[in-house]
Tab-separated table of C-alpha atoms in Angstrom:
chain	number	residue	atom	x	y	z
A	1	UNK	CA	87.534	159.926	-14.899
A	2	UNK	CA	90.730	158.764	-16.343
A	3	UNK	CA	94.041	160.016	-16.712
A	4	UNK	CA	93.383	160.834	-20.831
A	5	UNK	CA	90.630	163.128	-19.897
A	6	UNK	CA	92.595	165.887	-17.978
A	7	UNK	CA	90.852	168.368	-16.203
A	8	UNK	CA	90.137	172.241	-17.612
A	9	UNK	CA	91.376	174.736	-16.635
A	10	UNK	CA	88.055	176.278	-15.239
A	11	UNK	CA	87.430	173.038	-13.196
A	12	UNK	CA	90.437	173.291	-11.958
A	13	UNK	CA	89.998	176.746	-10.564
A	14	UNK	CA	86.760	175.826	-8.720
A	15	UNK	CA	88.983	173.305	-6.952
A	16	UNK	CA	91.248	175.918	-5.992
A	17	UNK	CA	87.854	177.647	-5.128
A	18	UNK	CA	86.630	174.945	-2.998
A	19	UNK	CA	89.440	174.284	-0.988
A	20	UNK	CA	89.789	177.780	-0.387
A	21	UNK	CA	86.316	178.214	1.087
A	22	UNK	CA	86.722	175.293	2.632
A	23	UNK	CA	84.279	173.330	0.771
A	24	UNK	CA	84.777	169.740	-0.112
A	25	UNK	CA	85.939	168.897	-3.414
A	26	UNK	CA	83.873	166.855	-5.890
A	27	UNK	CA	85.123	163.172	-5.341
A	28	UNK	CA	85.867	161.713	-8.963
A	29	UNK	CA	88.209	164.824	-9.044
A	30	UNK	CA	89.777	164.810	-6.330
A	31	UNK	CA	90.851	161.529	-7.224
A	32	UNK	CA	92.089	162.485	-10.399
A	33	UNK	CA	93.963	164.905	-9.055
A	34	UNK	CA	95.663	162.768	-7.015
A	35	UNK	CA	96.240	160.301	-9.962
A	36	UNK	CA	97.302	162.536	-12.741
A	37	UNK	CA	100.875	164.466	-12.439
A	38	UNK	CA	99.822	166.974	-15.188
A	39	UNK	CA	96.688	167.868	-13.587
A	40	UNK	CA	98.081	167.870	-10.551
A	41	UNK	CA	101.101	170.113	-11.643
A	42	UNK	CA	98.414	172.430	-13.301
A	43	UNK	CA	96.221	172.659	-9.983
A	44	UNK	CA	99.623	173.277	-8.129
A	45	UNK	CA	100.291	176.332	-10.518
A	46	UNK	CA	96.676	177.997	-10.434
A	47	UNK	CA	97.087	177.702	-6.602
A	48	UNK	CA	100.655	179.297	-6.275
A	49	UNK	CA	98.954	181.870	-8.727
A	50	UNK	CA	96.512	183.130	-6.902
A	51	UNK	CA	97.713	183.016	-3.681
A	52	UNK	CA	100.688	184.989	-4.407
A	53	UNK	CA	98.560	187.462	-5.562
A	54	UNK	CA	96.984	187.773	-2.357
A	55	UNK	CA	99.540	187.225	0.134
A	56	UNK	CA	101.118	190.079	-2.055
A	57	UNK	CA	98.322	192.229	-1.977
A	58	UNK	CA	97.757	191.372	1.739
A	59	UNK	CA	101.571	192.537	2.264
A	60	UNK	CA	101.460	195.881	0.719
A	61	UNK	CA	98.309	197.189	2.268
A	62	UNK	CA	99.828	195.932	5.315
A	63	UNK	CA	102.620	197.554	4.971
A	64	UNK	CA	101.216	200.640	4.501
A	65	UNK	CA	98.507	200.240	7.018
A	66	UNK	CA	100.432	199.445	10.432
A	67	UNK	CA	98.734	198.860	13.400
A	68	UNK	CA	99.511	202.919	14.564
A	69	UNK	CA	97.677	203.774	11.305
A	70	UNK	CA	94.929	201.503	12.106
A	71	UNK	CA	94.640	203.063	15.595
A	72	UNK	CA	94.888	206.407	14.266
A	73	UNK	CA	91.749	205.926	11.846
A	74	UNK	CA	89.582	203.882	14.313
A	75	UNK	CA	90.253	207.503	16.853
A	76	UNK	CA	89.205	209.479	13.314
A	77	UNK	CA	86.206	207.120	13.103
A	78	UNK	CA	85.190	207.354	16.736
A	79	UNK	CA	85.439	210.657	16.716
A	80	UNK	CA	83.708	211.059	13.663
A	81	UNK	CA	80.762	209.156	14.969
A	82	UNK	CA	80.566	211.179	18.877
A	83	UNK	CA	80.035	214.532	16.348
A	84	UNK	CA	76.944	212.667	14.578
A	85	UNK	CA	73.997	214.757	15.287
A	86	UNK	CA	75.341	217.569	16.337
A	87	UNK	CA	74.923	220.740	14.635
A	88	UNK	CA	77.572	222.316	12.314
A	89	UNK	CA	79.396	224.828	15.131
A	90	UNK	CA	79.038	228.842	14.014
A	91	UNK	CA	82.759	230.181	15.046
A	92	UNK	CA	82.059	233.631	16.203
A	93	UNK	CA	85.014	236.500	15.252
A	94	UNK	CA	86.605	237.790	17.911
A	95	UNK	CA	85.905	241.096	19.294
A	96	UNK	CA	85.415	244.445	16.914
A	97	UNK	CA	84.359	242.298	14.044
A	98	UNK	CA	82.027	240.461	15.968
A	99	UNK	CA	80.154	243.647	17.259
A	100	UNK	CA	80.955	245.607	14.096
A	101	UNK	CA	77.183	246.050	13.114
A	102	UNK	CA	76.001	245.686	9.168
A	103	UNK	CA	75.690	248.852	7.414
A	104	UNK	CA	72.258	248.794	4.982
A	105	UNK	CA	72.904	249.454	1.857
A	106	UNK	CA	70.603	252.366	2.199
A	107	UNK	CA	73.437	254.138	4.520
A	108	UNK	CA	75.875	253.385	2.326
A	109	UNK	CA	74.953	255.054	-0.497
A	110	UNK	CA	74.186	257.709	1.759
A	111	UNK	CA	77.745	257.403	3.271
A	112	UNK	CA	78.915	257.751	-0.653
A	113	UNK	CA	76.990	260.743	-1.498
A	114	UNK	CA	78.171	262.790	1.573
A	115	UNK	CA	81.745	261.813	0.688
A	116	UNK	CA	81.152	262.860	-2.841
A	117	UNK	CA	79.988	266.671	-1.487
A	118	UNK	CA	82.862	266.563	0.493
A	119	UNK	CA	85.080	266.191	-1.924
A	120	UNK	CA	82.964	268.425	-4.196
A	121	UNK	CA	83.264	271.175	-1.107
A	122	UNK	CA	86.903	270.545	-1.333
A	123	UNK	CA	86.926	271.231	-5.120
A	124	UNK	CA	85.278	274.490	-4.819
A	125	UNK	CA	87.147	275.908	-2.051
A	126	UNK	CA	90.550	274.940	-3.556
A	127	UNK	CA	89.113	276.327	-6.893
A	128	UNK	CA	88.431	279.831	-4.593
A	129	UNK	CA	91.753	280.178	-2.637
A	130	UNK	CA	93.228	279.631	-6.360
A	131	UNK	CA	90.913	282.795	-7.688
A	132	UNK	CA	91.681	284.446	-4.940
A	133	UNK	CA	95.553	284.144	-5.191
A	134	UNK	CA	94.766	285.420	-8.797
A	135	UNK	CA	92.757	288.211	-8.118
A	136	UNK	CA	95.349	289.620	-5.408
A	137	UNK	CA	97.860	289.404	-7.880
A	138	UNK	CA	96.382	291.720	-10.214
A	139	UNK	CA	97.950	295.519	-10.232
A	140	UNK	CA	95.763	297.605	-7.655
A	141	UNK	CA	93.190	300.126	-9.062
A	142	UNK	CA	94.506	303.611	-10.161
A	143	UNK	CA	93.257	305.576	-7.244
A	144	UNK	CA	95.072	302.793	-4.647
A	145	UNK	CA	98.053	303.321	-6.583
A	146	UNK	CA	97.742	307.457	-5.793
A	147	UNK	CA	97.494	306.880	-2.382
A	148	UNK	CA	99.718	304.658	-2.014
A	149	UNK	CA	102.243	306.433	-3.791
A	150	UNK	CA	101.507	309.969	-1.446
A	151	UNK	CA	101.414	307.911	1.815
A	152	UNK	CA	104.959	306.438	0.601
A	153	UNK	CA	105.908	309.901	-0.073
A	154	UNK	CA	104.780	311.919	3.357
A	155	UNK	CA	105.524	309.063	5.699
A	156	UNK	CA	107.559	306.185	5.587
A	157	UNK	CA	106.531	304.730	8.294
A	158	UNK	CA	103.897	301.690	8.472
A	159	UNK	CA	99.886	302.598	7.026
A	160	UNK	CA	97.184	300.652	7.552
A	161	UNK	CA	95.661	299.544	4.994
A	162	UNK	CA	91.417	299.675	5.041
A	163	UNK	CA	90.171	296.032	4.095
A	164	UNK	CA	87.189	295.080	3.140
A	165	UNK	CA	84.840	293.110	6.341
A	166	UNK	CA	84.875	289.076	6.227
A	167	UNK	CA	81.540	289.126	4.655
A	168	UNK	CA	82.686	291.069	1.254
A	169	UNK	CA	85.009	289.044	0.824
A	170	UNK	CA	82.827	285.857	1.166
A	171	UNK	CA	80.465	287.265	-1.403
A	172	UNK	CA	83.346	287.843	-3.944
A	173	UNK	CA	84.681	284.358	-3.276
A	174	UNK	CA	81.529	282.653	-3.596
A	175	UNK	CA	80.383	284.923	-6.666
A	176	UNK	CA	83.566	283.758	-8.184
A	177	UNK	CA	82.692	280.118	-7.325
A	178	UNK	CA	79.292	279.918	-8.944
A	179	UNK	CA	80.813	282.370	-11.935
A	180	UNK	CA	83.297	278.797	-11.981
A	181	UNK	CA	80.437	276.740	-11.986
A	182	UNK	CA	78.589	278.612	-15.093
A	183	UNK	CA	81.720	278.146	-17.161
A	184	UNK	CA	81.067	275.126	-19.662
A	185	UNK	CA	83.766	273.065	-18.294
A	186	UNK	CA	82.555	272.762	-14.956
A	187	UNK	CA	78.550	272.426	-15.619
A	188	UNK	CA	79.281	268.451	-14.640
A	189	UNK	CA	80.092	269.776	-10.978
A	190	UNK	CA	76.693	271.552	-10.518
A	191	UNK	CA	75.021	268.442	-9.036
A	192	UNK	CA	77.341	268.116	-6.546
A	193	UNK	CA	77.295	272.380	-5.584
A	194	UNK	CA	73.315	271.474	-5.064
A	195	UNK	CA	74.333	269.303	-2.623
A	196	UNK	CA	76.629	271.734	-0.790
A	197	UNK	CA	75.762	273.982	1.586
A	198	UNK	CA	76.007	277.212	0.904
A	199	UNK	CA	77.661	279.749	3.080
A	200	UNK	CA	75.342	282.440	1.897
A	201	UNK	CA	72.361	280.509	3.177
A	202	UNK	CA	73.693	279.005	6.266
A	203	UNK	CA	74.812	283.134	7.137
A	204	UNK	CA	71.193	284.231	6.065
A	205	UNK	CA	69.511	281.696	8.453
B	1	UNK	CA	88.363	201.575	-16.436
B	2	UNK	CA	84.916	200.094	-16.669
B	3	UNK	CA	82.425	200.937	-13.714
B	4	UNK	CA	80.878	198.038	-11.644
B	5	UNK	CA	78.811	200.159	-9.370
B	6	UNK	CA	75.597	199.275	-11.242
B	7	UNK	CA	76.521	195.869	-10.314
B	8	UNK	CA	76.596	196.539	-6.541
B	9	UNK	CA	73.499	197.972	-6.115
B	10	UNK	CA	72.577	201.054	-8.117
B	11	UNK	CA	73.400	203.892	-5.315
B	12	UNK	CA	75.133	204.447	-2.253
B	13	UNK	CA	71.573	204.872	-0.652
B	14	UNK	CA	70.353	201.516	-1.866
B	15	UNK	CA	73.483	200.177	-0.598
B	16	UNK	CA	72.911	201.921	3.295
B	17	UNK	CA	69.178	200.192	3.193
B	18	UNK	CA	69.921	197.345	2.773
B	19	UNK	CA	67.865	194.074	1.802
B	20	UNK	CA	64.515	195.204	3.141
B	21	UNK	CA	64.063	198.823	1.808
B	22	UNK	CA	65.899	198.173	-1.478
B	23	UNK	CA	63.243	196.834	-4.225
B	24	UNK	CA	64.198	193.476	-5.173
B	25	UNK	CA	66.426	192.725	-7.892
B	26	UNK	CA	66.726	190.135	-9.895
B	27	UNK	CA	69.600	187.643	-9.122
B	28	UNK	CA	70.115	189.066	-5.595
B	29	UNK	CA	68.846	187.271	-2.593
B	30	UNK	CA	70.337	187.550	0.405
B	31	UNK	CA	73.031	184.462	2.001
B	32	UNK	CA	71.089	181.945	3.795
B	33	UNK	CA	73.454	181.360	6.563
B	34	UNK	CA	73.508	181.006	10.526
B	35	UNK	CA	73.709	184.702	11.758
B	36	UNK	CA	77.649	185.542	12.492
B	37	UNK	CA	78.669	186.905	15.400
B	38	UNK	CA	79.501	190.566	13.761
B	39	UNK	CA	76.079	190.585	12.564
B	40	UNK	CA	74.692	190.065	15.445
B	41	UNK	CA	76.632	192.470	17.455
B	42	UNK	CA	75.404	194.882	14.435
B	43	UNK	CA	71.295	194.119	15.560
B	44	UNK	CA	72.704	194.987	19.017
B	45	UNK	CA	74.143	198.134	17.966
B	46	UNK	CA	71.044	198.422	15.825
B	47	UNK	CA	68.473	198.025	18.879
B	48	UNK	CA	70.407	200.151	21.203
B	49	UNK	CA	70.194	203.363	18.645
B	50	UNK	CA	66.632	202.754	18.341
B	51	UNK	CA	66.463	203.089	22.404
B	52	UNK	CA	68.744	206.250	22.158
B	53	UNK	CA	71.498	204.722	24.154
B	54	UNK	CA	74.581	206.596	22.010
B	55	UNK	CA	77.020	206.136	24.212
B	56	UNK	CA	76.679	202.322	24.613
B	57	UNK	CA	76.105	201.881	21.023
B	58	UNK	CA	79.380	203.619	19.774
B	59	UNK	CA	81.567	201.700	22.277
B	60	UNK	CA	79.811	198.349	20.381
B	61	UNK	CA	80.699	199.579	17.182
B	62	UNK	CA	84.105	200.324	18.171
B	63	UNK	CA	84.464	196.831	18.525
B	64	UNK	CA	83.086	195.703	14.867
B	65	UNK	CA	85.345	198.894	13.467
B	66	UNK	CA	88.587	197.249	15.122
B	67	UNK	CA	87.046	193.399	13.335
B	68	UNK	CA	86.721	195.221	10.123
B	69	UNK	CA	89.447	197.609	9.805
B	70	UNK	CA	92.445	195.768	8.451
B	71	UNK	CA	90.373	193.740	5.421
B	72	UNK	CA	87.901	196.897	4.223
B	73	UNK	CA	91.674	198.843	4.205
B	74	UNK	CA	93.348	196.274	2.193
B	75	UNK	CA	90.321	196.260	-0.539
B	76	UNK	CA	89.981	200.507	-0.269
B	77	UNK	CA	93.794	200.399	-1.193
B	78	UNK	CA	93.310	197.553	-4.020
B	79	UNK	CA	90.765	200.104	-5.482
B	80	UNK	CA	92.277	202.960	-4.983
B	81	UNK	CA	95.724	202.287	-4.714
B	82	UNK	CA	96.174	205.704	-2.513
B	83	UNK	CA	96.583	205.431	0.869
B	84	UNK	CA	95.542	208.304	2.170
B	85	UNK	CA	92.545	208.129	-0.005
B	86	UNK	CA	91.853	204.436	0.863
B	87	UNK	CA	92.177	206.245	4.888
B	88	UNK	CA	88.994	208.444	4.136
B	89	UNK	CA	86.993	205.753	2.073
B	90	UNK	CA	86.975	203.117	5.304
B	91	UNK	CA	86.322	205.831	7.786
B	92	UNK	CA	83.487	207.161	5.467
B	93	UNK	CA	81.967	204.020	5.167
B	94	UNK	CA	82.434	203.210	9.139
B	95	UNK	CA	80.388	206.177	9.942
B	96	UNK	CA	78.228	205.669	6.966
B	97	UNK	CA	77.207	202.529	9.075
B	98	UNK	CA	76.653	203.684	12.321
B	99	UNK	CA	74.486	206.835	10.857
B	100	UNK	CA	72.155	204.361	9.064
B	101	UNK	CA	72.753	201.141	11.305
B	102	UNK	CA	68.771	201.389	12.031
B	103	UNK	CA	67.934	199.976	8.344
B	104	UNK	CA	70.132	197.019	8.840
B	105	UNK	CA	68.435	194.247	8.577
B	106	UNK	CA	70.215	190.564	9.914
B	107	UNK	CA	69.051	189.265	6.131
B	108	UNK	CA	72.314	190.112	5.045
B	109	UNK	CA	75.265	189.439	6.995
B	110	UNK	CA	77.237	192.686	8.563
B	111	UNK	CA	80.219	192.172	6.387
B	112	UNK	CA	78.021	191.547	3.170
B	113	UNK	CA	76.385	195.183	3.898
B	114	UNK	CA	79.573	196.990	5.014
B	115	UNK	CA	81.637	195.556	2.494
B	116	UNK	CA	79.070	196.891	-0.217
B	117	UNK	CA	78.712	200.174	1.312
B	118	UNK	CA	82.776	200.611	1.266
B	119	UNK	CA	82.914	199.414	-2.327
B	120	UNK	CA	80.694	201.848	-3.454
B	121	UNK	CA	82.276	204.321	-1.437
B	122	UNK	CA	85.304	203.495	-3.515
B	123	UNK	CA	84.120	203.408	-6.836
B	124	UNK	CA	82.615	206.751	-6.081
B	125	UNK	CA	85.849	208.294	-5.423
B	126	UNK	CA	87.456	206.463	-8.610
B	127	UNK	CA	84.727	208.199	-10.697
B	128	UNK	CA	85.395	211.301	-8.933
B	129	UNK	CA	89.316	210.980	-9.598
B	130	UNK	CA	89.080	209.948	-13.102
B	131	UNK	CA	86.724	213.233	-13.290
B	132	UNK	CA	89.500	215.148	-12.095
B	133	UNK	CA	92.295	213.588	-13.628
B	134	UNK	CA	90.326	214.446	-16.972
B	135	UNK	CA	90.127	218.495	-15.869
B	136	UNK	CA	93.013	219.175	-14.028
B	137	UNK	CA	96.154	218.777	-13.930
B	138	UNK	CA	97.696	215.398	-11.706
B	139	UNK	CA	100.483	217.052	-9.051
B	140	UNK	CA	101.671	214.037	-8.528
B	141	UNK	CA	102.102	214.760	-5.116
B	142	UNK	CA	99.837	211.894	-3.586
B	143	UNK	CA	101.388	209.493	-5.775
B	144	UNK	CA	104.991	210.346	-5.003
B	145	UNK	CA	104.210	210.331	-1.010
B	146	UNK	CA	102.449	206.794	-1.561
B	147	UNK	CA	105.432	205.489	-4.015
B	148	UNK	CA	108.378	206.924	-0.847
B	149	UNK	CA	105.850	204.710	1.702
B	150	UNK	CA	106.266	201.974	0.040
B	151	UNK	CA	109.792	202.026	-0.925
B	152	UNK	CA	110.623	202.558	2.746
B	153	UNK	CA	108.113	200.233	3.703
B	154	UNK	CA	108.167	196.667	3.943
B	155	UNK	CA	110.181	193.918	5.877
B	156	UNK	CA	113.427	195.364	7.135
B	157	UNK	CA	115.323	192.420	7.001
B	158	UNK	CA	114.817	191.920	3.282
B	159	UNK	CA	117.583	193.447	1.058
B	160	UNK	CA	117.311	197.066	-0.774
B	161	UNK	CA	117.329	195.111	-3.894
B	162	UNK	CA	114.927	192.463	-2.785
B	163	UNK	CA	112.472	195.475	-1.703
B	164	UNK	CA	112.820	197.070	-4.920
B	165	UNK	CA	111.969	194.020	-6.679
B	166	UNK	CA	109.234	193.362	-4.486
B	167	UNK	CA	108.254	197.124	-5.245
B	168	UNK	CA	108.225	196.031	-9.123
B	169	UNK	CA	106.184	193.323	-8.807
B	170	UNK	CA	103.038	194.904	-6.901
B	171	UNK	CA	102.825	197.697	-9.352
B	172	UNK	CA	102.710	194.803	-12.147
B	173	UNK	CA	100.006	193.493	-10.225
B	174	UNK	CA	98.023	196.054	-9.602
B	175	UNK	CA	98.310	197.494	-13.144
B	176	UNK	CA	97.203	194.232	-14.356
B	177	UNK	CA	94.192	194.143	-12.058
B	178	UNK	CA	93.301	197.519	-13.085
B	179	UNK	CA	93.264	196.368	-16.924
B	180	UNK	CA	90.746	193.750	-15.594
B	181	UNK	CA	87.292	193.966	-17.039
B	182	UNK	CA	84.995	196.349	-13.856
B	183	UNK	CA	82.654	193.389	-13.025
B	184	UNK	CA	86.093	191.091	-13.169
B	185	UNK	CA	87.948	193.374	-10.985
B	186	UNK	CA	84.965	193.429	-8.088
B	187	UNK	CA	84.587	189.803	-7.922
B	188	UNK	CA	88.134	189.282	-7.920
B	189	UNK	CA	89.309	191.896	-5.715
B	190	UNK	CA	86.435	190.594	-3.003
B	191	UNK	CA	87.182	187.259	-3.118
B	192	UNK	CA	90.758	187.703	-3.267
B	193	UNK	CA	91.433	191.021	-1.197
B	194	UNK	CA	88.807	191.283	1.160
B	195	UNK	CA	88.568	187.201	1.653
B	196	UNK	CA	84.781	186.813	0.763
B	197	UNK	CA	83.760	183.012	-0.225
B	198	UNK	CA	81.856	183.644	-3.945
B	199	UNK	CA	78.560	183.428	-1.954
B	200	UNK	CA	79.625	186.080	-0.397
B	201	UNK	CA	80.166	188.343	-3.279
B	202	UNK	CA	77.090	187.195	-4.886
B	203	UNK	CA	75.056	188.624	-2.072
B	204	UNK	CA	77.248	191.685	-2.231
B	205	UNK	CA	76.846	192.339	-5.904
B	206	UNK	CA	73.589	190.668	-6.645
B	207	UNK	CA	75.553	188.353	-9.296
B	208	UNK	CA	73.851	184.489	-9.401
B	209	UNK	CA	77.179	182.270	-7.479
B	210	UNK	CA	77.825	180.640	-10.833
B	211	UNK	CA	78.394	183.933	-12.424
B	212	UNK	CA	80.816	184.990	-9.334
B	213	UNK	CA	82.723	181.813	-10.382
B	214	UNK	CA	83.179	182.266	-14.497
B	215	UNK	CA	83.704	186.001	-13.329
B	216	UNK	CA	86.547	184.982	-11.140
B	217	UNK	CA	88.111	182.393	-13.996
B	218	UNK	CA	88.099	184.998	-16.517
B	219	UNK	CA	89.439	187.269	-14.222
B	220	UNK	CA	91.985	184.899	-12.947
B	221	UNK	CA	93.013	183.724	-16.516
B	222	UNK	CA	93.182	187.220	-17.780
B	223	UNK	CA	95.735	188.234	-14.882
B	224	UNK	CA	98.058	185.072	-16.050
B	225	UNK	CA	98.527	186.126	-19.778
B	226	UNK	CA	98.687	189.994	-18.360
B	227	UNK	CA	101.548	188.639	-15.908
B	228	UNK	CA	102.743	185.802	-18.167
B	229	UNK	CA	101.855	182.811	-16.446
B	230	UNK	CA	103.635	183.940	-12.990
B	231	UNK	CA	103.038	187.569	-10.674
């Protein structure tokens, strides 16, 4: 090989290959090498090339990876590997939640439809005290009013009034209540009154 | 950003069994060379799973994690240039190792199969980033954290200016590396990054030697115009 024949650029990055593996380099060129500046020059470039790029490589990983880094991940890794095998750990909740037990779904709709009656109970009776307030309000019968007028007239002191037992005044109260639920407006709440106890039974029994 | 993984062995789980489970492809045969030291420490580790003895096995493979650490860290960061991410791709592959150490198989040097199992580790969690980098929006937390390391990082006796332009200069690198053709970038970053002789990476990516060799010309060419002439 003589010095008019220079080397390409490919061969001479298997040099740079070769003595970077440490293999040996193909005689004839290494000779050439040695005889020609330009391809020598040329080799010298490729080589400062690519190992800059390394050693710079080499330095910023380094850099970043410092020997307490590298000690750190070989504990994550050893670690890692004493918890092969073993079974994904169930973390229990503490206390009350732990022994809080699981409500069917049966018992909860259950659950819903007594709070709905209770609420529905709570309707009707609110609906009655509020009829009842109304009903006392209106003027007393004529024949009350007589009475009432003499007995304010011959005595002034204190008469007792004669009221009607608890049980009348159930009756009128719950008369009042289904007369409610008749009315067109509240038809929607007769599901729920079927659901409701009803004093007048509960008294019968 | 091309995808070598085809290139280095179809799947992670033809990558974990190695030479003797894997169906043979063409162009890959494994490195006929004397058995290295790591390898056989790794048929040790191998034989002593297969007998159930855990606790003697680990302590071995402590010893081929602290062999291995530095170089499969410096080629997870090269491909993922993300520290932390780079962190969880060599421990992945470290216990990816011991799980399946029983299909190793001394055809193959250690290195060769732990070096292909981190690589497609790697270019798992590229495709996985790009994925994510196409759906969501980057926070750029990661990077910032990564780009304050490395300022602060480096020799202390070097000048803020110097570190700076050292700075500058590895990101031109690495962009230029990352422009590199996928099957250009593996070969290159193995021989160059993780110090593998272009046997080596044949064996690793099932490339014929010769191929390694134009692969790492073209690749070594391309980064000179990219850089013009000088890194």
């Amino acid at each position: 090989m003589n010095r008019a024949h220079h080397l390409q650029d490919e061969r001479l990055f298997d040099c740079y290959l070769a003595v970077r593996t440490g293999e040996s380099l193909d005689p004839p060129v290494a000779e050439h090498l040695i005889d020609c500046d330009e391809c020598g020059e040329r080799y010298a470039e490729i080589t400062r090339f690519m190992e800059v790029l390394s050693v710079e490589a080499a330095s910023e990983a380094d850099t970043i990876f410092t020997p307490e880094r590298l000690r750190a991940q070989h504990q994550h890794i050893t670690r890692r590997i004493e918890h092969l095998g073993h079974p994904a750990r169930v973390i229990t909740f503490p206390g009350p939640a732990a022994s809080h037990q699981v409500v069917s779904p049966a018992t909860r709709s259950s659950g819903r439809w007594i709070a709905a009656a209770a609420a529905a109970a709570g309707l009707f009776i609110g609906v009655g005290l509020f009829l009842e307030r109304a009903t006392t309000r209106v003027a007393p019968a004529p024949h009350v009013r007589r009475i009432a007028r003499q007995s304010l007239l011959e005595t002034p002191a204190a008469v007792e009034i004669a009221r009607p037992d608890a049980f009348q005044i159930d009756d009128a109260f719950l008369s009042e209540l289904e007369l409610a639920g008749d009315r067109p407006r509240t038809r929607e709440l007769l599901a729920f009154d079927a659901l409701t106890p009803h004093v007048r039974e509960i008294t019968l029994r | 950003m091309s995808d070598s993984r085809g290139m280095l062995g179809l799947s992670s789980a033809d990558a974990v069994a190695g030479p003797a489970s894997s169906a043979p492809v063409r162009g890959r045969r494994p490195v006929a060379a004397p058995i290295s030291k790591d390898t056989e420490l790794a048929v040790e580790i191998r034989q002593l799973v297969d007998r159930g003895d855990m606790e003697r096995a680990r302590e071995l493979f402590g010893g081929l994690v602290e062999a291995h650490q530095r170089r499969a860290s410096r080629i997870a960061y090269q491909y993922l240039r993300d520290a932390a991410e780079a962190d969880e791709a060599v421990q992945d592959a470290f216990v990816k190792v011991f799980s399946h150490i029983s299909s190793y198989r001394e055809a193959w040097p250690f290195e060769v199969w732990f070096t292909r199992i981190l690589i497609n580790g790697c270019l798992d969690r590229r495709k996985a980033r790009a994925r994510r980098e196409r759906w969501l929006v980057p926070s750029g937390e990661t990077t910032a954290a990564d780009e304050f390391r490395a300022s602060v990082a480096g020799p202390h006796d070097q000048s803020p200016e110097a570190r700076l332009l050292g700075r500058e200069r590895r990101e031109r690198i690495a962009a230029a590396v990352d422009r590199l053709d996928g099957r250009q970038r593996t070969v290159f970053m193995l021989c160059h990054y993780g110090d593998c002789t272009p046997r080596e990476v044949s064996a690793m990516t099932g490339l014929n030697e010769s191929t390694v060799r134009v692969h790492l010309f073209r690749a070594a060419r391309k980064l000179r115009g990219l850089l013009g002439g000088k890194p």
